[in-house]
Amino acid sequence: MADRALRGMGLGSKSFEDEEGVEMAERQEIGFDCPNGHHFEITFSVEAELPGVWECPRCGAESHRSDGTKAEKKKEKPQRTHWDMLTERRSIPELEELLKERLEEIRKE
Ligand SMILES: [Zn+2]
């Protein structure tokens, strides 16, 4: 009986910690301004992908972040294309030369 009570307490304190953990998860409030002058804040988890726009809870208008930050996705570096990588390694005249050589080889076959 005493053993069971102890175990119960153990479980209880564990789940309490978990709850607190959720409660303590870092959050951030992001302010938005709607075009109709409404300002509101939405709470996000720090791990959440932050949107650049949010629907105004009062009028439904698309609202932009008060801090002027655009959606996080757009902050990422633009993806380099194969062409970008190619032009980093070779100049255009070099590429033209290579292409010519290649084409000649292909035509020979
Ligand atoms: Zn509004």
PDB file of N, CA, C and O in Angstrom, residues 75-109:
ATOM      1  N   LYS A  75      13.056  34.614 -45.854  1.00  0.00           N
ATOM      2  CA  LYS A  75      14.368  35.046 -45.397  1.00  0.00           C
ATOM      3  C   LYS A  75      15.456  34.052 -45.779  1.00  0.00           C
ATOM      4  O   LYS A  75      16.620  34.367 -45.774  1.00  0.00           O
ATOM      5  N   GLU A  76      15.031  32.856 -46.099  1.00  0.00           N
ATOM      6  CA  GLU A  76      16.004  31.839 -46.473  1.00  0.00           C
ATOM      7  C   GLU A  76      16.703  32.238 -47.758  1.00  0.00           C
ATOM      8  O   GLU A  76      16.134  32.918 -48.591  1.00  0.00           O
ATOM      9  N   LYS A  77      17.917  31.775 -47.859  1.00  0.00           N
ATOM     10  CA  LYS A  77      18.669  32.076 -49.066  1.00  0.00           C
ATOM     11  C   LYS A  77      17.937  31.505 -50.274  1.00  0.00           C
ATOM     12  O   LYS A  77      17.420  30.400 -50.213  1.00  0.00           O
ATOM     13  N   PRO A  78      17.911  32.254 -51.348  1.00  0.00           N
ATOM     14  CA  PRO A  78      17.287  31.684 -52.538  1.00  0.00           C
ATOM     15  C   PRO A  78      18.075  30.455 -52.978  1.00  0.00           C
ATOM     16  O   PRO A  78      19.304  30.431 -52.869  1.00  0.00           O
ATOM     17  N   GLN A  79      17.342  29.486 -53.407  1.00  0.00           N
ATOM     18  CA  GLN A  79      18.014  28.249 -53.774  1.00  0.00           C
ATOM     19  C   GLN A  79      18.837  28.433 -55.032  1.00  0.00           C
ATOM     20  O   GLN A  79      18.375  29.038 -55.993  1.00  0.00           O
ATOM     21  N   ARG A  80      20.064  27.964 -54.965  1.00  0.00           N
ATOM     22  CA  ARG A  80      20.928  28.093 -56.137  1.00  0.00           C
ATOM     23  C   ARG A  80      20.546  27.055 -57.173  1.00  0.00           C
ATOM     24  O   ARG A  80      20.305  25.905 -56.863  1.00  0.00           O
ATOM     25  N   THR A  81      20.498  27.503 -58.368  1.00  0.00           N
ATOM     26  CA  THR A  81      20.179  26.584 -59.453  1.00  0.00           C
ATOM     27  C   THR A  81      21.473  25.985 -59.993  1.00  0.00           C
ATOM     28  O   THR A  81      22.569  26.448 -59.668  1.00  0.00           O
ATOM     29  N   HIS A  82      21.338  24.988 -60.811  1.00  0.00           N
ATOM     30  CA  HIS A  82      22.512  24.400 -61.449  1.00  0.00           C
ATOM     31  C   HIS A  82      23.247  25.444 -62.274  1.00  0.00           C
ATOM     32  O   HIS A  82      24.458  25.476 -62.340  1.00  0.00           O
ATOM     33  N   TRP A  83      22.440  26.284 -62.852  1.00  0.00           N
ATOM     34  CA  TRP A  83      23.026  27.339 -63.681  1.00  0.00           C
ATOM     35  C   TRP A  83      23.881  28.277 -62.825  1.00  0.00           C
ATOM     36  O   TRP A  83      24.988  28.659 -63.221  1.00  0.00           O
ATOM     37  N   ASP A  84      23.396  28.645 -61.634  1.00  0.00           N
ATOM     38  CA  ASP A  84      24.157  29.507 -60.741  1.00  0.00           C
ATOM     39  C   ASP A  84      25.503  28.884 -60.385  1.00  0.00           C
ATOM     40  O   ASP A  84      26.534  29.540 -60.385  1.00  0.00           O
ATOM     41  N   MET A  85      25.449  27.596 -60.096  1.00  0.00           N
ATOM     42  CA  MET A  85      26.679  26.909 -59.715  1.00  0.00           C
ATOM     43  C   MET A  85      27.644  26.847 -60.889  1.00  0.00           C
ATOM     44  O   MET A  85      28.848  26.981 -60.728  1.00  0.00           O
ATOM     45  N   LEU A  86      27.068  26.658 -62.042  1.00  0.00           N
ATOM     46  CA  LEU A  86      27.872  26.562 -63.255  1.00  0.00           C
ATOM     47  C   LEU A  86      28.593  27.875 -63.532  1.00  0.00           C
ATOM     48  O   LEU A  86      29.797  27.902 -63.789  1.00  0.00           O
ATOM     49  N   THR A  87      27.866  28.964 -63.412  1.00  0.00           N
ATOM     50  CA  THR A  87      28.472  30.259 -63.717  1.00  0.00           C
ATOM     51  C   THR A  87      29.437  30.706 -62.631  1.00  0.00           C
ATOM     52  O   THR A  87      30.221  31.618 -62.831  1.00  0.00           O
ATOM     53  N   GLU A  88      29.381  30.049 -61.456  1.00  0.00           N
ATOM     54  CA  GLU A  88      30.357  30.361 -60.427  1.00  0.00           C
ATOM     55  C   GLU A  88      31.700  29.727 -60.764  1.00  0.00           C
ATOM     56  O   GLU A  88      32.741  30.187 -60.351  1.00  0.00           O
ATOM     57  N   ARG A  89      31.640  28.630 -61.475  1.00  0.00           N
ATOM     58  CA  ARG A  89      32.858  27.902 -61.795  1.00  0.00           C
ATOM     59  C   ARG A  89      33.451  28.299 -63.143  1.00  0.00           C
ATOM     60  O   ARG A  89      34.644  28.200 -63.345  1.00  0.00           O
ATOM     61  N   ARG A  90      32.593  28.632 -64.057  1.00  0.00           N
ATOM     62  CA  ARG A  90      33.068  28.906 -65.414  1.00  0.00           C
ATOM     63  C   ARG A  90      32.502  30.235 -65.894  1.00  0.00           C
ATOM     64  O   ARG A  90      31.376  30.604 -65.557  1.00  0.00           O
ATOM     65  N   SER A  91      33.277  30.884 -66.671  1.00  0.00           N
ATOM     66  CA  SER A  91      32.768  32.105 -67.278  1.00  0.00           C
ATOM     67  C   SER A  91      31.898  31.710 -68.471  1.00  0.00           C
ATOM     68  O   SER A  91      31.960  30.577 -68.952  1.00  0.00           O
ATOM     69  N   ILE A  92      31.126  32.646 -68.944  1.00  0.00           N
ATOM     70  CA  ILE A  92      30.251  32.357 -70.078  1.00  0.00           C
ATOM     71  C   ILE A  92      31.052  31.943 -71.328  1.00  0.00           C
ATOM     72  O   ILE A  92      30.710  30.957 -71.972  1.00  0.00           O
ATOM     73  N   PRO A  93      32.141  32.665 -71.651  1.00  0.00           N
ATOM     74  CA  PRO A  93      32.921  32.213 -72.824  1.00  0.00           C
ATOM     75  C   PRO A  93      33.445  30.794 -72.669  1.00  0.00           C
ATOM     76  O   PRO A  93      33.466  30.027 -73.631  1.00  0.00           O
ATOM     77  N   GLU A  94      33.842  30.449 -71.455  1.00  0.00           N
ATOM     78  CA  GLU A  94      34.307  29.074 -71.212  1.00  0.00           C
ATOM     79  C   GLU A  94      33.182  28.077 -71.442  1.00  0.00           C
ATOM     80  O   GLU A  94      33.388  27.007 -72.010  1.00  0.00           O
ATOM     81  N   LEU A  95      32.016  28.452 -70.980  1.00  0.00           N
ATOM     82  CA  LEU A  95      30.854  27.569 -71.133  1.00  0.00           C
ATOM     83  C   LEU A  95      30.486  27.416 -72.607  1.00  0.00           C
ATOM     84  O   LEU A  95      30.151  26.325 -73.057  1.00  0.00           O
ATOM     85  N   GLU A  96      30.605  28.504 -73.322  1.00  0.00           N
ATOM     86  CA  GLU A  96      30.310  28.450 -74.753  1.00  0.00           C
ATOM     87  C   GLU A  96      31.268  27.496 -75.444  1.00  0.00           C
ATOM     88  O   GLU A  96      30.874  26.700 -76.288  1.00  0.00           O
ATOM     89  N   GLU A  97      32.520  27.613 -75.060  1.00  0.00           N
ATOM     90  CA  GLU A  97      33.551  26.759 -75.633  1.00  0.00           C
ATOM     91  C   GLU A  97      33.269  25.289 -75.326  1.00  0.00           C
ATOM     92  O   GLU A  97      33.316  24.430 -76.190  1.00  0.00           O
ATOM     93  N   LEU A  98      32.941  25.035 -74.065  1.00  0.00           N
ATOM     94  CA  LEU A  98      32.639  23.671 -73.642  1.00  0.00           C
ATOM     95  C   LEU A  98      31.431  23.113 -74.386  1.00  0.00           C
ATOM     96  O   LEU A  98      31.428  21.965 -74.829  1.00  0.00           O
ATOM     97  N   LEU A  99      30.437  23.955 -74.519  1.00  0.00           N
ATOM     98  CA  LEU A  99      29.212  23.532 -75.186  1.00  0.00           C
ATOM     99  C   LEU A  99      29.492  23.210 -76.656  1.00  0.00           C
ATOM    100  O   LEU A  99      29.011  22.213 -77.185  1.00  0.00           O
ATOM    101  N   LYS A 100      30.307  24.038 -77.251  1.00  0.00           N
ATOM    102  CA  LYS A 100      30.648  23.834 -78.656  1.00  0.00           C
ATOM    103  C   LYS A 100      31.360  22.494 -78.827  1.00  0.00           C
ATOM    104  O   LYS A 100      31.024  21.701 -79.710  1.00  0.00           O
ATOM    105  N   GLU A 101      32.353  22.274 -77.964  1.00  0.00           N
ATOM    106  CA  GLU A 101      33.101  21.016 -78.019  1.00  0.00           C
ATOM    107  C   GLU A 101      32.164  19.825 -77.866  1.00  0.00           C
ATOM    108  O   GLU A 101      32.249  18.841 -78.589  1.00  0.00           O
ATOM    109  N   ARG A 102      31.282  19.946 -76.879  1.00  0.00           N
ATOM    110  CA  ARG A 102      30.335  18.859 -76.607  1.00  0.00           C
ATOM    111  C   ARG A 102      29.440  18.584 -77.800  1.00  0.00           C
ATOM    112  O   ARG A 102      29.235  17.439 -78.191  1.00  0.00           O
ATOM    113  N   LEU A 103      28.933  19.642 -78.355  1.00  0.00           N
ATOM    114  CA  LEU A 103      28.013  19.499 -79.477  1.00  0.00           C
ATOM    115  C   LEU A 103      28.715  18.867 -80.671  1.00  0.00           C
ATOM    116  O   LEU A 103      28.150  18.021 -81.363  1.00  0.00           O
ATOM    117  N   GLU A 104      29.962  19.271 -80.856  1.00  0.00           N
ATOM    118  CA  GLU A 104      30.726  18.695 -81.973  1.00  0.00           C
ATOM    119  C   GLU A 104      30.910  17.211 -81.763  1.00  0.00           C
ATOM    120  O   GLU A 104      30.778  16.413 -82.687  1.00  0.00           O
ATOM    121  N   GLU A 105      31.209  16.843 -80.524  1.00  0.00           N
ATOM    122  CA  GLU A 105      31.397  15.414 -80.213  1.00  0.00           C
ATOM    123  C   GLU A 105      30.113  14.628 -80.446  1.00  0.00           C
ATOM    124  O   GLU A 105      30.144  13.544 -81.030  1.00  0.00           O
ATOM    125  N   ILE A 106      29.030  15.220 -80.006  1.00  0.00           N
ATOM    126  CA  ILE A 106      27.722  14.541 -80.162  1.00  0.00           C
ATOM    127  C   ILE A 106      27.411  14.358 -81.644  1.00  0.00           C
ATOM    128  O   ILE A 106      26.935  13.306 -82.058  1.00  0.00           O
ATOM    129  N   ARG A 107      27.668  15.369 -82.429  1.00  0.00           N
ATOM    130  CA  ARG A 107      27.356  15.317 -83.856  1.00  0.00           C
ATOM    131  C   ARG A 107      28.218  14.312 -84.596  1.00  0.00           C
ATOM    132  O   ARG A 107      27.796  13.758 -85.600  1.00  0.00           O
ATOM    133  N   LYS A 108      29.458  14.119 -84.126  1.00  0.00           N
ATOM    134  CA  LYS A 108      30.371  13.166 -84.754  1.00  0.00           C
ATOM    135  C   LYS A 108      29.823  11.735 -84.635  1.00  0.00           C
ATOM    136  O   LYS A 108      30.040  10.914 -85.520  1.00  0.00           O
ATOM    137  N   GLU A 109      29.171  11.468 -83.542  1.00  0.00           N
ATOM    138  CA  GLU A 109      28.755  10.092 -83.274  1.00  0.00           C
ATOM    139  C   GLU A 109      27.623   9.622 -84.184  1.00  0.00           C
ATOM    140  O   GLU A 109      26.863  10.417 -84.677  1.00  0.00           O
TER     141      GLU A 109
END
